[in-house]
């Protein structure tokens, strides 16, 4: 069943009011769940967002033999005696984050097999760093027709010094997880520094792992020598989703009279809030909230350059492009992480946005432009939300098809946005 969102645009007026709480981080929840394969006992997670990708990760764990019970935003995982080391192919092919499960599985069960992972189409997304890392930890990797079988040596994985030539979130996490149970010391260099990685390291350390340096560019792990981790009846809370929070702040900057994004971690959003303030957005940054109030002065354009954390997140560049359509002046967005992440430009042009893709890494946005209603089809999770924001700013009623892509990243978005005074509903596409 295909669904779409129908949004009554505000025609550029700033009328939204109220509070919108942020849910747990998708990109942390997926990895916390994947790391369950390192454990010997039951683990309880709180603040797990009820989104498509998390449901798929739970399915992946179930298919591998775990018992997964959901009670609202609490998820309990009971590892099996013996893991089924062949990852469910259908899920793995549809979700890129499934690859993070390969590290824990290899470390705990000594073997893992999986197809080349799928996911959002964001240019080329290879897995060479994972393969290089597994090999350095002593594993043997066999590839046949895009299907991988990875085996640890009889004696288990051993520590290694691994330099990642490209900063990769998924490779950092996967190798950190695998090394957690290895024999000896692993040094991971040029790693990603995302807050989710710090949270994951803290979680594993509370359960018997020895990981230092998460949040810096070098992580040192002293492996447990094959001893599984133990949650010891502790409960772990997923950190707030900085990308959801950032999207809501961008939306509020364009459409709010007075909106407060609550239950968030503003310290994780420095790159965004600095740029928005420079553009003239009125922000009040609290301890765990960001309040956005409509200002008198017009917004002015700011150039954006995506970068690994703590730089400007690539996942917020599509929503930011919509923001720039409402600012005075020209601005470029330089995308440094992916190529092929400007597919939204053509679609947004149909709403009246003035965007020119200069090359696979650079788009020029001219503002301000009046946006008008359009029927759009969401191409990926983050651009999908950008389309929703464009529809909210636009005049008239717009349709955003492929609602499931937005559901993959944002829980019950229509209900939550409605509380701010927006008219938005979900409809089946016939
Ligand atoms: C994660 C996030 C995603 C975000 C991205 C970059 C999750 C579930 N997803 O994705 O939302 O957009 O970080 O911040 O956490 N690369 C290689 N070889 C590899 C692995 C990656 O060349 O083996 C390249 C990728 O093609 C890309 C760059 O490294 O150009 C960064 O990608 P990576 O950080 O790995 O992204 P993900 O972990 O997949």
CSV table of C-alpha atoms and ligand atoms in Angstrom, one decimal, residues 26-28 30-31 53 57 95-100 118 122-132 164-174 192 194 196 200 242-243 307-309 312-316 335-339 341 361 381-382 408, ligand 1:
chain,number,residue,atom,x,y,z
A,26,UNK,CA,17.7,6.7,14.2
A,27,UNK,CA,21.4,6.4,13.5
A,28,UNK,CA,22.2,5.5,17.1
A,30,UNK,CA,20.1,1.1,14.6
A,31,UNK,CA,23.7,0.6,15.8
A,53,UNK,CA,14.4,1.5,9.6
A,57,UNK,CA,16.8,-3.8,12.1
A,95,UNK,CA,19.0,-1.1,4.4
A,96,UNK,CA,22.6,0.1,4.3
A,97,UNK,CA,22.8,0.2,8.1
A,98,UNK,CA,22.5,-3.6,8.1
A,99,UNK,CA,26.2,-3.8,7.4
A,100,UNK,CA,27.0,-2.6,10.9
A,118,UNK,CA,21.3,-1.4,-0.2
A,122,UNK,CA,23.2,8.7,-2.4
A,123,UNK,CA,25.8,8.2,-5.1
A,124,UNK,CA,28.2,5.3,-4.7
A,125,UNK,CA,28.3,3.7,-1.3
A,126,UNK,CA,31.0,1.0,-1.4
A,127,UNK,CA,32.0,-1.3,1.5
A,128,UNK,CA,35.7,-1.5,0.8
A,129,UNK,CA,36.6,0.0,4.3
A,130,UNK,CA,34.7,-2.7,6.1
A,131,UNK,CA,36.4,-5.5,4.1
A,132,UNK,CA,39.9,-3.9,4.6
A,164,UNK,CA,40.6,4.6,7.4
A,165,UNK,CA,41.5,6.5,4.2
A,166,UNK,CA,38.0,8.0,4.1
A,167,UNK,CA,36.1,9.1,7.3
A,168,UNK,CA,33.2,6.6,7.5
A,169,UNK,CA,30.6,6.5,10.2
A,170,UNK,CA,29.5,2.9,9.5
A,171,UNK,CA,33.0,1.5,9.1
A,172,UNK,CA,34.1,3.2,12.3
A,173,UNK,CA,31.2,1.7,14.2
A,174,UNK,CA,31.5,-1.8,12.7
A,192,UNK,CA,34.3,9.4,12.4
A,194,UNK,CA,29.8,11.6,15.5
A,196,UNK,CA,26.3,8.5,18.1
A,200,UNK,CA,27.9,3.6,21.4
A,242,UNK,CA,20.2,15.6,16.0
A,243,UNK,CA,19.1,15.3,12.4
A,307,UNK,CA,31.5,18.0,6.3
A,308,UNK,CA,32.0,15.0,8.7
A,309,UNK,CA,30.9,15.8,12.3
A,312,UNK,CA,27.5,20.7,8.7
A,313,UNK,CA,25.7,17.3,8.3
A,314,UNK,CA,25.1,16.0,4.8
A,315,UNK,CA,21.8,14.8,6.0
A,316,UNK,CA,20.6,18.3,6.6
A,335,UNK,CA,28.4,18.6,-0.7
A,336,UNK,CA,31.7,16.9,0.3
A,337,UNK,CA,30.5,13.5,1.5
A,338,UNK,CA,28.4,12.1,-1.4
A,339,UNK,CA,28.0,12.7,-5.1
A,341,UNK,CA,22.8,14.1,-3.5
A,361,UNK,CA,29.1,18.4,-5.6
A,381,UNK,CA,14.6,10.0,3.8
A,382,UNK,CA,16.2,13.4,4.2
A,408,UNK,CA,11.9,5.4,7.6
B,1,LIG,C1,26.0,7.3,8.0
B,1,LIG,C2,24.6,7.8,8.3
B,1,LIG,C3,24.0,8.7,7.1
B,1,LIG,C4,25.0,9.8,6.9
B,1,LIG,C5,26.4,9.3,6.7
B,1,LIG,C6,27.4,10.4,6.5
B,1,LIG,C7,23.6,5.9,9.5
B,1,LIG,C8,22.6,4.8,9.5
B,1,LIG,N1,23.7,6.6,8.3
B,1,LIG,O1,25.9,6.6,6.8
B,1,LIG,O2,22.7,9.1,7.5
B,1,LIG,O3,24.6,10.5,5.7
B,1,LIG,O4,26.8,8.5,7.8
B,1,LIG,O5,27.3,11.3,7.6
B,1,LIG,O6,24.3,6.1,10.4
B,1,LIG,N2,32.7,5.0,2.0
B,1,LIG,C9,33.6,4.3,1.3
B,1,LIG,N3,33.9,3.0,1.6
B,1,LIG,C10,33.3,2.3,2.6
B,1,LIG,C11,32.3,3.0,3.4
B,1,LIG,C12,32.0,4.4,3.1
B,1,LIG,O7,34.1,4.8,0.3
B,1,LIG,O8,33.6,1.1,2.8
B,1,LIG,C13,32.3,6.4,1.7
B,1,LIG,C14,30.9,6.6,1.3
B,1,LIG,O9,30.7,6.3,0.0
B,1,LIG,C15,30.7,8.1,1.6
B,1,LIG,C16,31.7,8.3,2.8
B,1,LIG,O10,32.5,7.2,2.9
B,1,LIG,O11,31.2,8.9,0.5
B,1,LIG,C17,30.9,8.5,4.1
B,1,LIG,O12,30.0,7.4,4.3
B,1,LIG,P1,29.7,6.8,5.7
B,1,LIG,O13,30.1,7.7,6.8
B,1,LIG,O14,30.2,5.4,5.7
B,1,LIG,O15,28.1,6.7,5.7
B,1,LIG,P2,27.2,5.7,6.4
B,1,LIG,O16,27.8,5.1,7.6
B,1,LIG,O17,26.7,4.7,5.4
